[in-house]
Amino acid sequence: QVRLVESGGGLVQAGDSLRLSCVGSGRTFSGYAMGWFRQAPGKEREFVAATSWRGSIKYYAESVKGRFTISRDNAKNTVYLQMSRLKPEDTAVYYCAARASATMLTTPNYDYWGQGTQVTVSS
């Protein structure tokens, strides 16, 4: 069992930056690939970014490429999502997730999920 807790969300203005954190506990955090997803009101959950368990392989949605950066610190059992040049369309609840397999990281087939943190970007 892996427990994930996100933090760092909030209300910001367009163009601002924000860093989300996700702390894992339970089973060995470093053995899991980690991903960030988001869900806006009335929309399906969508992939944002993912990283392999070593952090050497990263994937990004086209909509955030060049603006968001995923990273992880396995010594701290933490994965981060640095978001810059935020846009109103980035408004959503952001979830981190852990997956034992290193495949299909851009799909929501993850083993464990956090409870989410709200990010609201005003125009």
Coordinates of N, CA and C in Angstrom, one line a residue:
Q1 N 0.8 -1.2 0.0 CA 0.0 0.0 0.0 C 0.9 1.2 0.0
V2 N 0.5 2.2 -0.8 CA 1.2 3.5 -0.9 C 0.2 4.6 -0.6
R3 N 0.5 5.4 0.3 CA -0.4 6.6 0.6 C 0.3 7.8 0.0
L4 N -0.5 8.6 -0.7 CA 0.0 9.8 -1.4 C -0.7 11.0 -0.9
V5 N 0.0 12.1 -0.6 CA -0.6 13.3 -0.1 C -0.1 14.5 -0.9
E6 N -1.0 15.2 -1.6 CA -0.5 16.3 -2.4 C -0.7 17.6 -1.6
S7 N 0.1 18.6 -2.0 CA 0.0 19.9 -1.4 C 0.6 20.9 -2.3
G8 N 0.3 22.2 -2.0 CA 0.9 23.3 -2.8 C -0.1 24.0 -3.8
G9 N -1.3 23.5 -3.8 CA -2.3 24.1 -4.7 C -2.7 25.5 -4.1
G10 N -3.4 26.2 -4.9 CA -3.9 27.5 -4.5 C -4.5 28.4 -5.6
L11 N -4.8 29.6 -5.3 CA -5.3 30.6 -6.2 C -4.2 31.5 -6.7
V12 N -3.9 31.5 -8.0 CA -2.9 32.4 -8.5 C -3.4 33.1 -9.8
Q13 N -2.7 34.1 -10.2 CA -3.0 34.8 -11.4 C -2.4 34.2 -12.7
A14 N -2.9 34.4 -13.8 CA -2.3 34.0 -15.1 C -0.9 34.5 -15.2
G15 N 0.0 33.6 -15.6 CA 1.4 34.0 -15.7 C 2.2 33.6 -14.5
D16 N 1.6 33.4 -13.4 CA 2.3 33.0 -12.1 C 2.8 31.6 -12.2
S17 N 3.6 31.3 -11.2 CA 4.1 29.9 -11.0 C 3.7 29.3 -9.7
L18 N 3.7 28.0 -9.7 CA 3.2 27.3 -8.5 C 4.0 25.9 -8.5
R19 N 4.3 25.4 -7.3 CA 4.9 24.1 -7.2 C 4.1 23.2 -6.4
L20 N 3.7 22.1 -7.0 CA 2.9 21.1 -6.2 C 3.9 20.0 -5.7
S21 N 3.6 19.5 -4.5 CA 4.4 18.4 -4.0 C 3.5 17.2 -3.7
C22 N 4.0 16.0 -3.7 CA 3.3 14.8 -3.4 C 4.2 13.9 -2.6
V23 N 3.9 13.7 -1.3 CA 4.7 12.9 -0.5 C 4.1 11.5 -0.4
G24 N 4.9 10.5 -0.5 CA 4.5 9.1 -0.5 C 4.9 8.5 0.8
S25 N 4.1 7.5 1.3 CA 4.5 6.7 2.4 C 4.0 5.3 2.2
G26 N 4.5 4.4 3.0 CA 4.1 3.0 2.9 C 5.2 2.2 2.2
R27 N 4.9 1.6 1.1 CA 5.9 0.8 0.4 C 6.9 1.6 -0.2
T28 N 8.0 1.0 -0.7 CA 9.1 1.7 -1.2 C 8.8 2.6 -2.3
F29 N 8.8 3.9 -2.0 CA 8.4 4.9 -3.0 C 9.3 4.9 -4.2
S30 N 10.6 4.7 -4.1 CA 11.5 4.8 -5.2 C 11.2 3.7 -6.3
G31 N 10.5 2.7 -5.9 CA 10.2 1.6 -6.9 C 9.0 1.9 -7.8
Y32 N 8.4 3.0 -7.7 CA 7.2 3.4 -8.4 C 7.5 4.5 -9.4
A33 N 6.9 4.4 -10.6 CA 6.8 5.5 -11.5 C 5.7 6.4 -10.9
M34 N 5.9 7.7 -11.1 CA 4.9 8.7 -10.6 C 4.4 9.6 -11.7
G35 N 3.1 9.9 -11.5 CA 2.5 10.7 -12.5 C 1.6 11.8 -11.8
W36 N 1.4 12.9 -12.6 CA 0.4 13.9 -12.2 C -0.7 13.9 -13.3
F37 N -1.9 14.0 -12.8 CA -3.1 14.1 -13.6 C -3.9 15.3 -13.1
R38 N -4.8 15.8 -13.8 CA -5.7 16.9 -13.4 C -7.1 16.6 -13.9
Q39 N -8.1 17.2 -13.2 CA -9.5 17.1 -13.6 C -10.2 18.4 -13.4
A40 N -10.6 19.0 -14.4 CA -11.4 20.2 -14.4 C -12.9 19.9 -14.2
P41 N -13.7 20.8 -13.7 CA -15.1 20.6 -13.6 C -15.8 20.2 -14.9
G42 N -16.5 19.1 -14.9 CA -17.2 18.7 -16.0 C -16.4 18.0 -17.1
K43 N -15.1 17.8 -16.8 CA -14.2 17.1 -17.7 C -13.6 15.9 -17.1
E44 N -13.1 15.0 -18.0 CA -12.5 13.8 -17.6 C -11.1 14.1 -17.0
R45 N -10.6 13.2 -16.2 CA -9.2 13.3 -15.7 C -8.3 13.2 -16.9
E46 N -7.3 14.0 -16.9 CA -6.3 14.0 -18.0 C -4.9 14.0 -17.5
F47 N -4.0 13.3 -18.3 CA -2.6 13.2 -18.0 C -1.9 14.6 -18.1
V48 N -1.0 14.8 -17.1 CA -0.2 16.0 -17.2 C 1.3 15.7 -17.4
A49 N 1.8 14.9 -16.5 CA 3.2 14.6 -16.5 C 3.5 13.3 -15.8
A50 N 4.6 12.6 -16.1 CA 5.0 11.4 -15.4 C 6.5 11.2 -15.5
T51 N 7.0 10.5 -14.5 CA 8.4 10.2 -14.5 C 8.7 8.8 -14.0
S52 N 9.8 8.2 -14.6 CA 10.2 6.9 -14.2 C 10.7 6.9 -12.7
W53 N 10.9 5.7 -12.2 CA 11.2 5.6 -10.8 C 12.6 6.3 -10.5
R54 N 13.5 6.3 -11.5 CA 14.8 7.0 -11.3 C 14.7 8.5 -11.6
G55 N 13.6 8.8 -12.3 CA 13.5 10.2 -12.7 C 14.2 10.5 -14.1
S56 N 14.7 9.5 -14.7 CA 15.5 9.7 -15.9 C 14.6 9.8 -17.2
I57 N 13.4 9.3 -17.1 CA 12.5 9.3 -18.2 C 11.3 10.2 -17.8
K58 N 10.9 11.1 -18.6 CA 9.8 12.0 -18.3 C 8.9 12.2 -19.5
Y59 N 7.6 12.3 -19.2 CA 6.6 12.5 -20.2 C 5.7 13.7 -19.8
Y60 N 5.3 14.4 -20.8 CA 4.5 15.6 -20.6 C 3.3 15.6 -21.6
A61 N 2.2 16.1 -21.2 CA 1.1 16.4 -22.1 C 1.5 17.6 -22.9
E62 N 1.0 17.6 -24.2 CA 1.4 18.7 -25.1 C 1.0 20.1 -24.5
S63 N -0.1 20.1 -23.8 CA -0.6 21.4 -23.3 C 0.2 22.0 -22.2
V64 N 1.1 21.2 -21.6 CA 2.0 21.8 -20.5 C 3.4 21.7 -20.9
K65 N 3.8 21.1 -22.0 CA 5.2 21.0 -22.3 C 5.9 22.3 -22.4
G66 N 7.0 22.5 -21.8 CA 7.7 23.8 -21.8 C 7.3 24.7 -20.7
R67 N 6.2 24.4 -20.0 CA 5.8 25.2 -18.9 C 5.8 24.4 -17.5
F68 N 5.6 23.1 -17.6 CA 5.6 22.3 -16.4 C 6.8 21.4 -16.3
T69 N 7.3 21.1 -15.2 CA 8.4 20.2 -15.0 C 8.2 19.3 -13.8
I70 N 8.3 18.0 -14.1 CA 8.1 17.0 -13.1 C 9.5 16.6 -12.6
S71 N 9.6 16.4 -11.3 CA 10.9 15.9 -10.7 C 10.5 15.1 -9.5
R72 N 11.5 14.4 -9.0 CA 11.3 13.6 -7.8 C 12.6 13.5 -6.9
D73 N 12.4 13.4 -5.7 CA 13.5 13.2 -4.7 C 13.1 11.9 -3.9
N74 N 13.7 10.8 -4.3 CA 13.4 9.5 -3.7 C 13.8 9.5 -2.2
A75 N 14.8 10.2 -1.9 CA 15.3 10.3 -0.5 C 14.2 10.9 0.4
K76 N 13.4 11.8 -0.2 CA 12.3 12.4 0.6 C 11.0 11.9 0.2
N77 N 10.9 10.8 -0.6 CA 9.6 10.2 -1.0 C 8.7 11.2 -1.5
T78 N 9.2 12.1 -2.4 CA 8.4 13.2 -2.9 C 8.6 13.4 -4.4
V79 N 7.5 13.7 -5.0 CA 7.5 14.1 -6.4 C 6.9 15.5 -6.5
Y80 N 7.5 16.3 -7.4 CA 7.1 17.7 -7.6 C 6.5 17.9 -9.0
L81 N 5.7 18.9 -9.0 CA 5.3 19.5 -10.3 C 5.5 21.0 -10.3
Q82 N 6.5 21.4 -10.9 CA 6.7 22.9 -11.0 C 6.0 23.4 -12.2
M83 N 5.1 24.3 -12.0 CA 4.2 24.9 -13.0 C 4.5 26.4 -13.2
S84 N 4.8 26.8 -14.4 CA 5.1 28.2 -14.7 C 4.2 28.6 -15.8
R85 N 4.2 29.9 -15.9 CA 3.3 30.6 -17.0 C 1.9 30.0 -17.0
L86 N 1.3 29.9 -15.8 CA 0.0 29.3 -15.7 C -1.0 30.0 -16.4
K87 N -2.0 29.3 -16.9 CA -3.1 29.8 -17.7 C -4.4 29.5 -17.0
P88 N -5.5 30.2 -17.3 CA -6.8 29.9 -16.7 C -7.2 28.4 -17.0
E89 N -6.8 27.9 -18.2 CA -7.2 26.6 -18.6 C -6.5 25.5 -17.8
D90 N -5.5 25.9 -17.0 CA -4.8 25.0 -16.1 C -5.6 24.7 -14.8
T91 N -6.7 25.5 -14.6 CA -7.5 25.3 -13.4 C -8.1 23.9 -13.3
A92 N -7.8 23.3 -12.2 CA -8.3 21.9 -12.1 C -7.8 21.4 -10.7
V93 N -8.4 20.2 -10.3 CA -7.8 19.5 -9.2 C -6.7 18.6 -9.7
Y94 N -5.5 18.7 -9.1 CA -4.4 18.0 -9.5 C -4.1 16.8 -8.6
Y95 N -3.9 15.6 -9.2 CA -3.7 14.4 -8.5 C -2.3 13.8 -8.8
C96 N -1.7 13.3 -7.8 CA -0.5 12.5 -8.1 C -0.9 11.0 -8.0
A97 N -0.1 10.2 -8.6 CA -0.4 8.8 -8.7 C 0.9 8.0 -8.8
A98 N 0.8 6.8 -8.3 CA 2.0 5.9 -8.3 C 1.7 4.6 -9.1
R99 N 2.6 4.1 -9.9 CA 2.4 2.9 -10.7 C 3.6 2.0 -10.6
A100 N 3.4 0.8 -10.3 CA 4.5 -0.2 -10.1 C 5.1 -0.5 -11.5
S101 N 4.4 -0.5 -12.5 CA 4.9 -0.8 -13.9 C 5.4 0.5 -14.5
A102 N 6.4 0.4 -15.3 CA 7.0 1.6 -16.0 C 6.3 1.9 -17.3
T103 N 5.3 1.1 -17.7 CA 4.6 1.3 -18.9 C 3.3 2.0 -18.8
M104 N 2.8 2.5 -19.9 CA 1.5 3.2 -20.0 C 1.4 4.3 -19.0
L105 N 2.4 5.1 -18.8 CA 2.4 6.1 -17.8 C 1.6 7.3 -18.2
T106 N 1.2 7.5 -19.4 CA 0.3 8.6 -19.8 C -1.2 8.3 -19.7
T107 N -1.5 7.0 -19.3 CA -2.9 6.7 -19.1 C -3.1 6.6 -17.6
P108 N -4.4 6.7 -17.2 CA -4.7 6.7 -15.8 C -4.7 5.3 -15.1
N109 N -3.9 4.4 -15.6 CA -3.8 3.0 -15.1 C -2.8 3.0 -14.0
Y110 N -3.0 3.8 -13.0 CA -2.1 3.8 -11.8 C -2.6 3.0 -10.7
D111 N -1.7 2.6 -9.8 CA -2.1 1.7 -8.7 C -2.6 2.5 -7.5
Y112 N -2.0 3.7 -7.3 CA -2.4 4.5 -6.1 C -2.6 5.9 -6.5
W113 N -3.5 6.6 -5.8 CA -3.8 8.0 -6.1 C -3.9 8.8 -4.8
G114 N -3.5 10.1 -4.9 CA -3.7 11.0 -3.8 C -5.1 11.5 -3.8
Q115 N -5.4 12.4 -2.9 CA -6.8 13.0 -2.8 C -6.9 14.2 -3.6
G116 N -5.8 14.8 -4.1 CA -5.9 15.9 -5.0 C -5.7 17.3 -4.3
T117 N -5.3 18.2 -5.1 CA -5.1 19.6 -4.6 C -5.6 20.5 -5.6
Q118 N -6.4 21.5 -5.2 CA -7.0 22.5 -6.2 C -6.0 23.5 -6.6
V119 N -6.0 23.7 -7.9 CA -5.2 24.8 -8.5 C -6.2 25.7 -9.3
T120 N -6.3 27.0 -9.0 CA -7.2 27.9 -9.7 C -6.3 29.0 -10.2
V121 N -6.5 29.3 -11.5 CA -5.7 30.3 -12.2 C -6.7 31.4 -12.7
S122 N -6.6 32.6 -12.2 CA -7.5 33.6 -12.6 C -6.9 34.4 -13.7
S123 N -7.8 35.0 -14.6 CA -7.3 35.7 -15.7 C -7.1 37.2 -15.4

